[in-house]
Amino acid sequence: MGILNVTPDSFSDGGRYVAVDDALTHARDLVAAGADVIDVGGESTRPGADRVDPIDEQRRVLPVIRQLASEGVRVSIDTMNAATAYAAVEAGADIVNDVSGGLADRFMAQVVADTGRTFVAMHWRGHLDGTDRSQYDDVAAQVRDELRQRVAELVVQGVDPDRLVLDPGVGFSKDAAENWQVLASLHELARLGMPLLVGASRKRFLGELLPQGATAEDRDPATAVISVLAAQAGVWAVRVHDVASTRAALDVWQAWQQGAAPTRSARHA
């Protein structure tokens, strides 16, 4: 899943792809590099980011989604707003990716249920406003249990469980140690019986492995390693900024597993 931030303020690439033509060019580059899905977002979820009016959010994302869908690209909408999710599906989005898991907007579950689209529900403890919600006795067990509860609530609201994908929320209300503990427990989360999405790309905790002054882009090799380890754990998808490095790493892993280089056609689901 290639990340396309159509935002002025995202932590890694904010402002680069605000113009529609720039966004489309980058999306096509991500697809050419091996992305199976383009995840289009119009609102930053970095700590302290200002909320975006859904009208402004839709003005950013809908032209991009509409054009990509017309080109046969599988598109995901990264949004916490039900109105934006619905408009994006109407424009051709096949997946709704909500970092709040439907908690930020009480109408999100209804939109997902009515449209029948795949819904990625992330583990969430509120907006990243700088306050510390990272208080866990056993982070892996609590993330698992809170996701299980979220699934139960969504199903009661009419969401098809066969359309649910779970995201453990790496980097959201978790410190570096807790992020690593969550990643190390992916096999436990898999016991929930739902596909998993891992989104660790370029996040701050990876920077702690690098020399002081390293850029966000310098975190791409670490991201690629996480992508391979996540694939070994059986995840449904990884969400990354730099598709090329993760695609290469996954191709190496696949070749190692199969004893032969993967064919180009096998790269796209």
XYZ file of C-alpha atoms in Angstrom, residues 21-184:
164
model
C -0.945 16.748 -11.161
C 1.870 16.242 -8.647
C -0.250 13.800 -6.663
C -1.152 11.787 -9.755
C 2.454 11.665 -10.942
C 3.589 10.373 -7.557
C 0.773 7.822 -7.411
C 1.722 6.489 -10.844
C 5.340 6.268 -9.720
C 4.267 4.274 -6.665
C 2.282 1.878 -8.847
C 5.207 1.508 -11.243
C 7.434 0.711 -8.257
C 5.114 -2.104 -7.192
C 2.294 -0.692 -5.064
C -0.913 -2.734 -5.192
C -3.025 -0.036 -3.517
C -2.654 3.752 -3.300
C -3.786 5.106 0.077
C -4.903 8.708 -0.467
C -5.155 10.984 2.559
C -6.208 14.618 2.826
C -5.701 15.144 6.566
C -2.499 14.715 8.551
C -2.669 12.534 11.657
C 0.730 13.600 13.033
C 0.736 14.750 16.681
C -0.669 18.244 17.038
C -2.025 18.456 13.486
C -5.059 20.675 12.977
C -8.294 18.961 11.991
C -9.394 19.552 8.403
C -12.918 20.456 7.390
C -14.389 17.516 5.425
C -15.189 19.850 2.516
C -11.536 20.871 2.265
C -10.465 17.262 2.693
C -12.704 16.161 -0.156
C -11.479 18.976 -2.384
C -7.971 17.597 -1.923
C -8.619 13.895 -2.419
C -11.585 13.392 -4.723
C -10.027 14.549 -8.026
C -7.040 12.303 -7.361
C -9.161 9.283 -6.436
C -11.464 9.755 -9.396
C -8.595 9.862 -11.883
C -6.663 6.963 -10.365
C -9.774 4.794 -10.273
C -10.429 5.607 -13.937
C -6.927 4.308 -14.695
C -7.657 1.008 -12.956
C -5.626 1.722 -9.824
C -6.986 0.240 -6.609
C -7.478 3.141 -4.211
C -7.890 3.438 -0.456
C -9.199 6.570 1.247
C -7.394 7.465 4.472
C -9.976 9.425 6.454
C -11.728 9.714 9.803
C -14.739 11.499 8.270
C -17.761 9.480 7.168
C -18.809 12.067 4.579
C -15.369 11.931 2.981
C -15.371 8.135 3.043
C -18.728 8.029 1.256
C -17.673 10.599 -1.351
C -14.420 8.738 -1.938
C -16.240 5.450 -2.496
C -18.528 7.223 -4.955
C -15.379 8.473 -6.713
C -14.006 4.938 -6.961
C -12.220 4.098 -3.702
C -12.306 0.397 -2.869
C -10.995 0.587 0.721
C -11.759 2.883 3.657
C -8.763 3.256 5.994
C -9.747 4.966 9.259
C -7.068 5.487 11.902
C -9.807 5.933 14.490
C -11.448 2.623 13.604
C -14.773 4.418 13.244
C -14.592 6.124 16.639
C -13.983 9.680 15.401
C -17.211 9.837 13.384
C -20.266 7.944 14.580
C -21.572 7.637 11.008
C -18.491 5.835 9.666
C -19.761 2.341 10.455
C -23.001 3.079 8.606
C -21.095 4.280 5.533
C -18.928 1.163 5.528
C -21.925 -1.108 6.072
C -23.945 0.583 3.323
C -21.161 0.639 0.729
C -19.770 -2.815 1.504
C -16.185 -1.658 1.097
C -13.188 -3.128 2.894
C -12.688 -1.240 6.163
C -9.320 -0.885 7.884
C -9.933 -0.253 11.585
C -6.899 0.916 13.524
C -6.267 0.661 17.253
C -6.940 4.191 18.510
C -6.972 5.992 21.818
C -7.871 9.437 20.568
C -6.315 12.192 18.494
C -2.566 12.699 18.828
C -2.731 16.041 20.593
C 0.444 15.658 22.612
C -1.186 14.180 25.716
C 0.018 10.816 26.967
C -2.457 8.009 26.473
C 0.342 5.464 26.343
C -0.411 3.712 29.609
C -0.425 -0.031 29.221
C 0.117 -2.920 31.599
C 0.609 -5.297 28.670
C 0.508 -3.384 25.397
C 0.237 -6.422 23.120
C -2.633 -7.949 25.082
C -4.455 -4.647 25.475
C -4.167 -3.741 21.802
C -5.508 -7.196 20.935
C -8.404 -6.907 23.377
C -9.306 -3.360 22.335
C -9.294 -4.357 18.679
C -11.501 -7.344 19.490
C -13.944 -4.998 21.216
C -13.874 -2.612 18.259
C -14.686 -5.469 15.879
C -17.638 -6.506 18.025
C -18.987 -2.949 18.053
C -18.586 -2.535 14.297
C -20.323 -5.833 13.574
C -23.251 -4.806 15.782
C -23.454 -1.631 13.690
C -23.793 -3.677 10.517
C -20.230 -3.921 9.221
C -19.496 -7.224 7.496
C -16.711 -8.939 9.498
C -15.405 -10.452 6.260
C -14.669 -6.899 5.094
C -12.643 -5.902 8.154
C -8.882 -5.413 8.298
C -7.196 -4.540 11.612
C -4.274 -2.190 12.165
C -2.463 -2.311 15.546
C -1.752 1.421 15.362
C 2.041 1.500 15.410
C 3.090 5.022 16.382
C -0.306 6.010 17.751
C -0.472 6.492 21.537
C 2.503 4.173 21.963
C 6.122 4.878 22.798
C 9.058 3.257 21.002
C 9.248 0.227 23.281
C 5.503 -0.363 22.980
C 5.672 -0.103 19.180
C 8.301 -2.847 19.097
C 6.278 -4.989 21.481
C 3.224 -4.667 19.249
C 5.212 -5.596 16.149
C 6.721 -8.581 17.929
